[in-house]
């Protein structure tokens, strides 16, 4: 068995490179003041460690070979000679390494000294990039020693026995790994109003590197993190930042060795500052996701056009990276619940925003329609309970009595006493105008009229049987709205819309205003928990809501005599997986095999990584790759083939999550008669056999 597993892991599916991820690192080598030979040895040691971890791109601090804080020693010829020897030693050592090294050194050229970064790989210097912005304020005096590289384009330099491209117009691109395209800037460059990395990203770089010295001051670490996150977000890129650390001169300043890796505004990895030992942080940047995001972002493309299309102004230096497609693991956190943060503070903030977005959206619709009543079907399940508390809060804010809400429980053939009881308890606790309409006689009559076998006593529980009940409930609600000058509040959620798990026209797909349509199933329970934790309602209401949270998700349309209680997730699959798939399909447009790869890493081990608060150990499930593939195939078929026509005709409802919504007037516009063939075929061909 171990041998078989080893053979399976050689399939390209398990490789990050197969899925357009690039492994990057930021390192803090121990510095030796003014000793390039010692600094080269430290750099080589880290390069070998990075290579052992399958790092594609390693970023060092500013002037790491020369040392940064040596003041006028930068102008000494002996330093220049020693620095070039250090560069030659590093180039030689790189010949047997797969990792691309981005190192810093002071380099003379044409009677000037430049603060430079070099890209080195497999015994070759790919290019030298001089620093554009030289700080000359407060503790900095770089203009005393260095010349700015701004405007230097199309040039070359003789260095370590090689003729090398030199200038600020360089982008580096692996010919055999299209996702490895990077740009280099140095420290102050990204503190400027116009960071060079902006143009680099507009020219096509997916990863931007920053070699920094940046002495430590109170609050400086926060500033660097803010700038790195903001630049990665604006430029839609991976951003690798490495600052000088221990060993640099502390004559007047101290260096904390901060390392940061961001992707499109998200922090992937950060170092521990003020460490005395060598440090290296590693993360996998999803270059494929960045490319997809740029295609979707019209402003990014407009910026490239308005800047005169920088890709025509940069030299792209190609190189053979020779990647291997082995399984090297995954060096990034993949959230199991993309709509539910694991961080408690972030989750609390997200729930606050989501709940209030829903409430404010409903208030505006009530005001614009002049509705006198709100009509809502209350089943005792999660979705309708959440819609009901949103409606109650809307009434409170409008200073209208809650009995303007008319809640109806409408028991059918499979309604359990538990959910019916919870529905009544919740309506009473909230003080809404509750009532009950037994739909069974009308459903029995309708089934008889259409000559359904159930009307003749046969236990046939097909989709017609189910939808007769769902449809009647909506019929009653709309006619009640007509009768009371009311507004029907929709209860269906985003996950159900994605799967098409809603009855078209006369079911939970239709309403006058769909307050839950932008909320995924995995988030709804947390919105209810947030309302309880923040005392939005009284203790009696909270008690009922807790009972509802403990109830299994079920449409309750099939009687229990058909077997066990009808379980939605047993029928369509786990919502926690479907919400994972939904985010990567609708928001990011990733290929199915990559979605399976990320899902496998997120869900294969329930003991690894963080879980959102409130998920007990017993509920912390894991899924193997075959299970993930099965439910992903089901999701793709339902999402692209059988459910779009329902989304093309959904009522208005507020967008809640930046992960997207499925309104045809907003984030998702697709043909109702499409096919899932391309997605299913990509999944089939991308997965390992068996």
XYZ file of C-alpha atoms in Angstrom:
690
model
C 0.000 0.000 0.000
C 2.739 2.595 0.780
C 4.330 1.875 -2.581
C 1.022 2.396 -4.366
C 0.517 5.691 -2.559
C 3.979 6.852 -3.589
C 3.191 6.055 -7.192
C -0.080 7.946 -7.034
C 1.653 11.058 -5.644
C 3.826 11.294 -8.765
C 0.779 12.287 -10.816
C 0.978 15.985 -11.870
C -2.327 16.629 -10.083
C -0.429 16.759 -6.791
C 2.062 19.382 -7.992
C 1.620 23.066 -7.190
C 3.095 23.892 -10.596
C 0.337 21.969 -12.344
C -2.113 24.400 -10.741
C -0.197 27.641 -11.437
C 1.111 28.146 -7.924
C 4.609 29.510 -7.353
C 6.598 28.873 -4.181
C 8.224 32.082 -2.944
C 10.284 32.921 0.114
C 11.652 35.935 1.942
C 14.785 35.435 3.999
C 16.829 37.233 6.619
C 20.460 36.134 6.396
C 22.849 36.991 9.217
C 24.684 40.114 8.080
C 28.367 40.827 8.571
C 29.120 44.552 8.450
C 31.087 45.394 5.334
C 32.205 41.803 4.621
C 30.804 40.696 1.217
C 32.529 37.309 1.378
C 30.850 36.428 4.661
C 27.535 37.782 3.388
C 27.855 35.641 0.257
C 28.400 32.528 2.372
C 25.259 33.333 4.369
C 23.312 33.918 1.156
C 24.497 30.619 -0.337
C 23.503 28.719 2.800
C 19.984 30.126 2.611
C 19.786 29.463 -1.123
C 20.516 25.776 -0.513
C 17.893 25.598 2.220
C 15.351 27.221 -0.090
C 16.192 24.771 -2.860
C 15.632 21.884 -0.445
C 12.140 23.258 0.202
C 11.393 23.489 -3.538
C 11.295 27.304 -3.430
C 10.990 28.846 -6.885
C 11.877 32.440 -5.925
C 13.886 33.641 -2.924
C 14.099 37.343 -1.980
C 16.941 38.706 0.165
C 17.170 42.088 1.936
C 18.497 45.268 0.368
C 22.273 45.331 -0.219
C 22.573 41.991 1.567
C 25.908 41.218 -0.131
C 27.446 44.655 0.465
C 25.777 45.426 3.784
C 23.432 48.408 4.000
C 24.515 50.483 6.998
C 28.191 51.029 6.155
C 27.837 54.697 5.193
C 30.878 56.079 3.325
C 32.424 52.629 3.046
C 30.078 52.215 0.077
C 32.467 54.469 -1.847
C 35.567 52.378 -1.207
C 37.049 50.492 -4.166
C 37.968 47.545 -1.961
C 34.298 47.140 -1.128
C 33.394 47.132 -4.826
C 36.001 44.486 -5.610
C 34.900 42.286 -2.716
C 31.265 42.700 -3.697
C 31.887 41.541 -7.269
C 33.775 38.532 -5.927
C 30.819 37.773 -3.652
C 28.464 38.006 -6.608
C 30.660 35.574 -8.580
C 30.647 33.118 -5.678
C 26.876 33.255 -5.421
C 26.450 32.832 -9.183
C 28.678 29.763 -9.127
C 26.790 28.228 -6.199
C 23.457 28.832 -7.940
C 24.377 26.599 -10.887
C 23.100 23.501 -9.100
C 20.013 25.098 -7.552
C 16.483 25.387 -8.919
C 15.681 28.502 -6.871
C 15.829 31.938 -8.490
C 17.729 34.254 -6.142
C 16.947 37.967 -5.860
C 19.904 39.538 -4.054
C 21.076 43.058 -3.283
C 24.462 44.711 -3.836
C 26.044 48.093 -4.515
C 27.328 48.034 -8.103
C 29.421 50.680 -9.917
C 28.558 51.479 -13.530
C 29.747 54.285 -15.808
C 31.201 56.389 -12.980
C 28.175 56.019 -10.715
C 27.297 53.693 -7.843
C 23.864 52.089 -7.837
C 21.888 50.376 -5.100
C 20.908 47.270 -7.070
C 18.989 44.029 -7.022
C 20.036 41.067 -9.155
C 18.114 38.019 -10.314
C 20.376 34.953 -10.394
C 19.547 31.391 -11.424
C 21.442 28.277 -12.478
C 24.771 30.056 -12.841
C 23.354 33.021 -14.752
C 22.732 36.635 -13.788
C 19.385 37.377 -15.441
C 19.532 41.123 -14.906
C 20.379 44.005 -12.595
C 17.730 46.479 -11.431
C 18.884 49.773 -9.858
C 16.834 51.486 -7.155
C 14.742 54.394 -8.434
C 13.802 56.320 -5.283
C 16.674 57.177 -2.933
C 15.587 58.338 0.535
C 17.496 61.365 1.774
C 15.503 62.431 4.815
C 15.536 61.749 8.549
C 17.903 58.793 9.071
C 18.620 58.196 5.365
C 21.451 59.660 3.244
C 21.421 57.425 0.171
C 21.956 60.244 -2.304
C 25.341 60.787 -0.683
C 26.486 57.465 -2.177
C 24.063 56.228 -4.827
C 22.668 57.434 -8.128
C 19.011 56.880 -8.982
C 18.262 54.302 -11.641
C 15.138 56.099 -12.802
C 14.957 56.323 -16.585
C 17.785 53.862 -17.208
C 16.414 51.486 -19.823
C 17.794 49.247 -22.518
C 21.250 49.106 -20.924
C 23.658 46.313 -19.974
C 26.587 45.795 -17.636
C 29.618 43.506 -17.447
C 29.396 41.643 -14.166
C 31.071 38.459 -12.913
C 32.189 37.610 -16.430
C 28.717 38.005 -17.956
C 27.048 40.673 -20.074
C 23.884 41.362 -18.158
C 20.735 43.477 -18.826
C 20.737 46.588 -16.626
C 17.893 49.022 -15.986
C 14.513 49.672 -14.449
C 12.746 48.185 -17.483
C 13.237 44.509 -16.615
C 10.709 41.778 -15.979
C 11.832 38.196 -15.492
C 9.814 35.316 -16.918
C 10.323 31.554 -16.806
C 9.889 30.117 -20.297
C 8.808 26.738 -18.941
C 6.647 27.930 -16.033
C 4.277 30.668 -17.281
C 3.129 31.499 -13.751
C 6.639 32.586 -12.680
C 6.865 36.191 -13.873
C 8.385 38.686 -11.466
C 9.439 42.312 -11.068
C 11.924 43.801 -8.619
C 11.909 47.061 -6.676
C 13.950 48.182 -3.685
C 12.774 49.512 -0.316
C 11.885 53.202 -0.783
C 10.468 52.409 -4.206
C 7.248 51.152 -2.663
C 7.059 53.989 -0.134
C 6.771 56.420 -3.030
C 3.433 57.615 -4.465
C 4.310 55.815 -7.719
C 5.918 52.469 -6.896
C 7.783 50.964 -9.866
C 6.055 47.657 -9.118
C 2.789 49.195 -10.300
C 4.169 49.505 -13.817
C 5.799 46.103 -13.468
C 2.473 44.514 -12.633
C 0.732 46.366 -15.471
C 3.448 44.993 -17.758
C 2.562 41.442 -16.724
C 4.542 40.613 -13.583
C 2.522 38.382 -11.270
C 4.972 38.537 -8.368
C 6.642 41.730 -7.167
C 9.770 41.546 -5.015
C 11.011 44.165 -2.577
C 14.509 44.053 -1.123
C 14.510 46.384 1.859
C 16.801 47.589 4.623
C 14.178 49.635 6.518
C 15.376 50.187 10.100
C 13.043 49.387 12.932
C 11.122 52.174 14.605
C 7.928 52.154 16.641
C 5.086 51.460 14.225
C 7.387 50.770 11.257
C 6.386 47.110 11.079
C 2.719 48.064 10.775
C 3.532 50.568 8.042
C 5.465 48.026 5.998
C 2.699 45.449 6.329
C 0.098 48.025 5.306
C 2.064 49.066 2.232
C 2.801 45.500 1.158
C -0.837 44.477 1.556
C -2.092 47.587 -0.258
C 0.355 47.246 -3.137
C -0.458 43.573 -3.625
C -4.151 44.491 -3.670
C -3.909 47.451 -6.052
C -1.499 45.697 -8.404
C -3.307 42.323 -8.087
C -0.023 40.538 -7.509
C 1.982 38.484 -5.098
C 4.260 40.744 -3.064
C 7.406 39.417 -1.361
C 9.093 41.796 1.085
C 12.377 41.136 2.891
C 13.999 43.601 5.314
C 17.494 43.624 6.820
C 17.934 41.912 10.149
C 20.539 40.983 12.759
C 24.141 41.685 11.942
C 23.687 45.045 10.235
C 25.422 47.908 11.989
C 23.508 49.322 14.940
C 25.573 52.502 15.226
C 22.404 54.587 15.046
C 19.665 52.180 13.941
C 18.336 48.675 14.606
C 17.097 46.181 12.014
C 14.268 43.763 12.736
C 14.352 41.363 9.768
C 10.679 41.649 8.869
C 9.550 39.375 6.055
C 6.100 39.488 4.444
C 4.367 37.588 1.666
C 1.030 38.906 0.398
C -1.295 37.921 -2.408
C -3.935 40.358 -3.645
C -4.179 41.985 -0.229
C -4.133 38.738 1.752
C -1.249 37.927 4.092
C 0.159 34.485 3.312
C 3.189 34.474 5.612
C 5.139 36.781 7.914
C 8.350 36.402 9.868
C 8.974 36.839 13.546
C 10.759 40.157 13.945
C 13.888 40.686 16.073
C 15.105 37.118 15.775
C 18.809 36.562 16.261
C 18.947 33.483 14.049
C 18.515 33.131 10.302
C 14.890 33.232 9.208
C 13.029 32.294 6.050
C 9.301 32.364 5.391
C 7.793 30.347 2.551
C 4.393 30.504 0.847
C 2.769 29.393 -2.390
C 1.398 32.301 -4.421
C -1.570 31.430 -6.625
C -0.498 33.057 -9.880
C -3.384 31.471 -11.755
C -5.899 33.147 -9.472
C -4.119 36.469 -9.950
C -4.344 36.133 -13.729
C -8.053 35.369 -13.504
C -8.641 38.342 -11.227
C -6.849 40.698 -13.590
C -8.999 39.524 -16.486
C -12.116 40.250 -14.445
C -10.922 43.658 -13.275
C -11.561 46.239 -15.971
C -9.871 48.971 -13.940
C -6.593 47.049 -13.932
C -6.674 46.799 -17.699
C -7.690 50.448 -18.089
C -4.729 51.418 -15.917
C -2.407 49.538 -18.268
C -3.901 51.367 -21.253
C -3.762 54.769 -19.549
C -0.092 54.129 -18.685
C 0.708 53.559 -22.341
C 0.738 49.753 -22.095
C 3.895 49.200 -20.011
C 4.357 45.706 -21.452
C 5.664 47.419 -24.596
C 8.154 49.400 -22.520
C 9.708 46.576 -20.512
C 12.301 44.026 -21.534
C 11.142 40.547 -20.584
C 14.157 38.430 -19.628
C 13.381 34.784 -20.217
C 15.008 31.840 -18.466
C 14.565 28.090 -18.167
C 13.372 27.286 -14.669
C 13.212 23.516 -15.229
C 10.420 22.931 -12.702
C 9.639 19.453 -11.572
C 6.040 18.397 -11.139
C 6.428 16.335 -7.974
C 4.252 16.591 -4.902
C 5.955 19.165 -2.670
C 2.926 19.821 -0.498
C 1.181 23.172 -0.271
C 2.605 26.141 1.622
C -0.475 28.285 2.123
C -3.553 28.176 4.282
C -6.645 27.131 2.363
C -9.760 28.080 4.285
C -12.262 25.273 4.551
C -14.987 27.877 4.853
C -14.247 30.713 2.403
C -17.287 32.658 3.608
C -16.593 32.102 7.331
C -13.319 33.429 8.775
C -11.554 31.242 11.339
C -10.365 34.359 13.164
C -12.983 35.208 15.799
C -12.544 38.981 15.528
C -12.809 38.932 11.735
C -15.826 36.609 11.888
C -17.569 38.935 14.301
C -16.925 41.928 12.028
C -18.129 40.035 8.939
C -21.320 38.935 10.667
C -22.014 42.488 11.814
C -21.735 43.730 8.240
C -23.691 40.880 6.669
C -26.610 41.120 9.103
C -26.849 44.884 8.741
C -26.605 44.721 4.940
C -29.628 42.440 4.969
C -31.567 44.623 7.372
C -30.860 47.854 5.495
C -31.698 46.247 2.159
C -35.060 45.128 3.480
C -35.839 48.512 5.047
C -35.356 50.272 1.721
C -37.595 47.777 -0.070
C -40.341 48.188 2.551
C -40.178 51.973 2.225
C -40.174 51.965 -1.571
C -43.131 49.558 -1.886
C -45.098 51.160 0.986
C -45.806 47.662 2.254
C -48.041 47.552 5.303
C -47.170 43.976 6.211
C -44.309 41.548 5.783
C -45.378 38.021 4.845
C -43.024 35.155 5.600
C -43.257 31.399 5.751
C -41.626 30.119 8.936
C -40.606 26.474 8.812
C -38.490 26.270 11.932
C -35.372 25.753 9.827
C -32.239 27.878 9.573
C -33.056 29.951 6.502
C -36.575 31.047 7.388
C -35.575 31.697 11.003
C -32.766 33.961 9.891
C -35.002 35.810 7.425
C -37.519 36.287 10.231
C -35.004 37.852 12.638
C -33.773 40.134 9.836
C -37.371 41.227 9.298
C -37.853 41.775 13.039
C -34.749 43.951 13.236
C -35.917 45.935 10.196
C -39.220 46.666 11.966
C -37.354 47.742 15.092
C -35.184 50.194 13.163
C -38.192 51.598 11.326
C -39.915 51.999 14.717
C -42.797 49.868 13.543
C -44.442 47.140 15.628
C -43.246 43.612 15.014
C -46.811 42.398 14.619
C -46.673 44.009 11.169
C -44.805 40.798 10.320
C -47.207 37.990 9.470
C -45.470 34.665 9.969
C -47.084 31.455 8.741
C -46.169 27.911 9.529
C -47.584 25.640 6.845
C -47.265 21.979 7.814
C -47.179 19.458 5.004
C -47.010 15.689 4.756
C -43.541 15.450 6.364
C -43.427 18.410 8.740
C -41.990 17.284 12.052
C -43.429 18.374 15.341
C -39.989 19.644 16.327
C -39.646 22.157 13.513
C -43.310 23.167 13.718
C -42.920 23.768 17.438
C -39.736 25.766 16.919
C -41.461 27.907 14.295
C -44.251 28.778 16.708
C -41.869 29.393 19.599
C -39.785 31.759 17.498
C -42.789 33.719 16.245
C -44.137 34.081 19.776
C -40.754 35.068 21.217
C -40.319 37.759 18.567
C -43.856 39.051 18.972
C -44.826 38.697 15.327
C -48.342 37.969 14.103
C -48.228 34.180 13.839
C -50.702 31.870 12.138
C -50.874 28.371 10.691
C -52.219 27.058 7.404
C -52.349 23.289 6.991
C -51.531 22.747 3.314
C -52.235 18.996 3.354
C -55.882 19.155 2.252
C -55.051 21.464 -0.657
C -52.021 19.348 -1.563
C -54.114 16.171 -1.437
C -56.681 17.767 -3.726
C -54.038 18.944 -6.184
C -52.354 15.536 -6.255
C -55.745 13.983 -6.902
C -56.549 16.482 -9.657
C -53.329 15.645 -11.513
C -53.838 11.906 -10.863
C -50.633 11.480 -8.903
C -50.215 7.937 -7.504
C -49.920 9.284 -3.939
C -53.579 10.394 -4.114
C -54.510 6.755 -4.721
C -52.598 5.577 -1.665
C -49.235 4.730 -3.243
C -46.108 5.836 -1.404
C -44.606 7.689 -4.355
C -42.501 10.596 -3.114
C -41.153 12.056 -6.329
C -40.302 15.635 -7.287
C -43.937 16.323 -8.164
C -44.992 15.226 -4.704
C -42.394 17.528 -3.155
C -43.096 20.541 -5.346
C -46.832 20.409 -4.881
C -46.165 21.232 -1.235
C -43.458 23.825 -1.904
C -45.577 25.488 -4.565
C -48.703 25.679 -2.456
C -46.818 27.381 0.343
C -45.694 30.119 -2.016
C -49.166 30.426 -3.529
C -50.598 31.064 -0.088
C -47.898 33.588 0.791
C -48.388 35.662 -2.349
C -52.160 35.692 -2.008
C -51.798 36.661 1.647
C -49.552 39.513 0.514
C -52.236 40.635 -1.936
C -54.848 40.444 0.797
C -52.846 42.430 3.369
C -50.929 44.835 1.120
C -47.830 42.959 2.139
C -44.385 41.993 0.907
C -43.332 38.333 0.681
C -39.909 37.863 2.259
C -37.806 35.216 0.529
C -35.895 32.710 2.617
C -33.784 30.832 0.025
C -30.025 31.272 0.368
C -27.036 31.599 -1.962
C -25.989 27.949 -1.682
C -29.431 26.739 -2.691
C -29.402 29.053 -5.695
C -26.001 27.687 -6.711
C -27.254 24.109 -6.627
C -30.719 24.863 -7.948
C -32.080 23.355 -4.740
C -35.153 25.558 -4.836
C -38.543 25.258 -6.498
C -38.833 27.555 -9.506
C -41.542 30.217 -9.517
C -43.735 28.853 -6.764
C -41.190 27.866 -4.143
C -38.285 29.314 -2.207
C -36.817 30.633 -5.473
C -39.534 33.310 -5.655
C -40.521 36.191 -3.373
C -40.932 39.963 -3.410
C -37.511 40.482 -1.799
C -34.957 37.737 -1.182
C -33.029 38.849 1.899
C -30.979 35.627 2.085
C -30.076 35.316 -1.594
C -26.563 36.657 -1.045
C -25.822 34.594 2.068
C -24.205 31.144 1.756
C -25.559 28.309 3.872
C -22.343 27.979 5.894
C -22.577 31.619 7.018
C -26.228 31.710 8.051
C -25.735 29.803 11.294
C -23.002 32.274 12.253
C -25.251 35.246 11.557
C -27.789 33.748 13.933
C -25.059 33.109 16.509
C -23.847 36.699 16.090
C -27.335 38.056 16.731
C -27.491 35.980 19.908
C -23.995 36.968 21.076
C -24.682 40.671 20.555
C -28.079 40.720 22.270
C -30.054 41.685 19.208
C -33.046 39.906 20.768
C -34.120 38.694 24.196
C -33.178 35.501 26.034
C -36.380 33.686 25.025
C -35.649 34.296 21.346
C -32.043 33.179 21.802
C -33.202 29.945 23.431
C -35.374 29.081 20.427
C -32.660 30.054 17.960
C -30.234 27.692 19.682
C -32.700 24.829 19.295
C -33.075 25.666 15.605
C -29.284 25.667 15.155
C -29.213 22.109 16.509
C -31.760 20.834 13.950
C -30.597 18.899 10.879
C -31.098 20.666 7.544
C -34.113 19.117 5.808
C -36.788 20.288 3.345
C -39.296 18.060 5.193
C -41.236 17.192 2.050
C -40.971 13.390 2.214
C -42.629 11.500 5.104
C -40.389 9.588 7.487
C -42.049 6.318 6.419
C -39.854 6.539 3.315
C -36.906 5.817 5.617
C -34.987 8.172 7.860
C -35.677 11.892 8.005
C -35.161 13.528 4.609
C -31.649 14.994 4.667
C -30.744 17.716 2.206
C -27.017 17.029 2.454
C -27.491 13.309 1.859
C -29.271 14.241 -1.355
C -27.171 17.079 -2.782
C -23.959 16.770 -0.786
C -22.314 18.601 2.116
C -22.963 22.321 2.030
C -19.497 22.946 3.464
C -17.980 21.435 0.316
C -20.450 23.101 -2.030
C -19.748 26.539 -0.561
C -16.031 25.849 -1.010
C -16.653 24.951 -4.669
C -18.999 27.905 -5.190
C -16.432 30.476 -4.088
C -13.735 29.134 -6.413
C -16.073 28.731 -9.392
C -18.187 31.898 -9.246
C -15.696 34.296 -7.661
C -12.389 33.104 -9.098
C -13.242 31.015 -12.164
C -10.669 28.341 -11.334
C -10.469 25.086 -13.323
C -12.186 22.139 -11.612
C -9.026 20.047 -11.160
C -7.425 22.942 -9.290
C -10.542 23.308 -7.150
C -10.242 19.614 -6.310
C -6.551 20.081 -5.468
C -7.278 22.980 -3.110
C -10.275 21.203 -1.578
C -8.155 18.114 -0.937
C -5.533 20.175 0.882
C -8.219 22.012 2.865
C -10.281 18.973 3.868
C -8.040 15.880 3.875
C -7.029 16.223 7.537
C -9.572 17.437 10.075
C -6.852 17.929 12.694
C -4.845 20.385 10.574
C -5.483 24.105 10.338
C -8.024 26.323 12.059
C -11.777 25.828 12.273
C -14.330 28.590 12.752
C -15.610 28.941 16.289
C -18.616 26.852 17.196
C -17.782 23.789 15.088
C -17.349 21.035 17.640
C -14.670 18.341 17.191
C -17.398 15.840 16.336
C -18.538 18.060 13.447
C -15.027 18.632 12.102
C -15.164 16.387 9.087
C -12.545 15.355 6.564
C -12.972 14.254 2.938
C -10.727 12.159 0.747
C -10.073 12.977 -2.899
C -12.635 10.528 -4.386
C -15.372 12.007 -2.179
C -14.370 15.544 -3.105
C -14.342 14.631 -6.796
C -17.796 13.030 -6.557
C -19.438 16.066 -4.997
C -17.516 18.495 -7.200
C -18.811 16.703 -10.280
C -22.336 16.939 -8.866
C -21.858 20.648 -8.122
C -20.564 21.417 -11.625
C -23.459 19.589 -13.268
C -26.071 21.296 -11.125
C -24.446 24.747 -11.283
C -23.777 24.936 -15.014
C -26.574 22.792 -16.417
C -29.779 22.472 -14.429
C -30.054 25.552 -12.225
C -29.096 28.661 -14.180
C -32.652 29.236 -15.445
C -33.702 29.627 -11.818
C -31.022 32.231 -11.180
C -31.906 34.124 -14.379
C -35.288 34.966 -12.883
C -34.582 35.519 -9.211
C -36.102 38.464 -7.334
C -34.096 41.357 -5.951
C -31.935 40.787 -2.887
C -28.801 42.328 -1.372
C -25.290 41.188 -2.254
C -23.574 40.365 1.019
C -20.209 38.702 0.419
C -17.236 39.886 -1.686
C -17.126 36.221 -2.681
C -19.919 37.111 -5.073
C -23.636 36.778 -5.631
C -25.621 34.986 -8.316
C -27.998 37.717 -9.442
C -28.233 38.073 -13.243
C -28.097 41.821 -12.634
C -24.798 41.581 -10.772
C -21.894 39.181 -10.431
C -23.122 36.179 -12.398
C -24.566 36.277 -15.911
C -24.784 33.027 -17.807
C -27.026 31.334 -20.384
C -29.909 29.360 -18.967
C -29.371 26.587 -21.510
C -25.624 26.117 -20.979
C -23.740 22.883 -20.497
C -21.185 21.671 -17.966
C -19.255 19.594 -20.496
C -16.048 21.667 -20.513
C -15.848 21.746 -16.706
C -16.616 18.054 -16.286
C -14.066 17.097 -18.927
C -11.350 19.233 -17.338
C -12.050 17.605 -13.974
C -11.934 14.133 -15.485
C -8.640 14.663 -17.310
C -6.986 16.555 -14.461
C -7.557 14.064 -11.660
C -5.210 11.149 -10.988
C -6.532 7.746 -12.154
C -8.640 5.747 -9.762
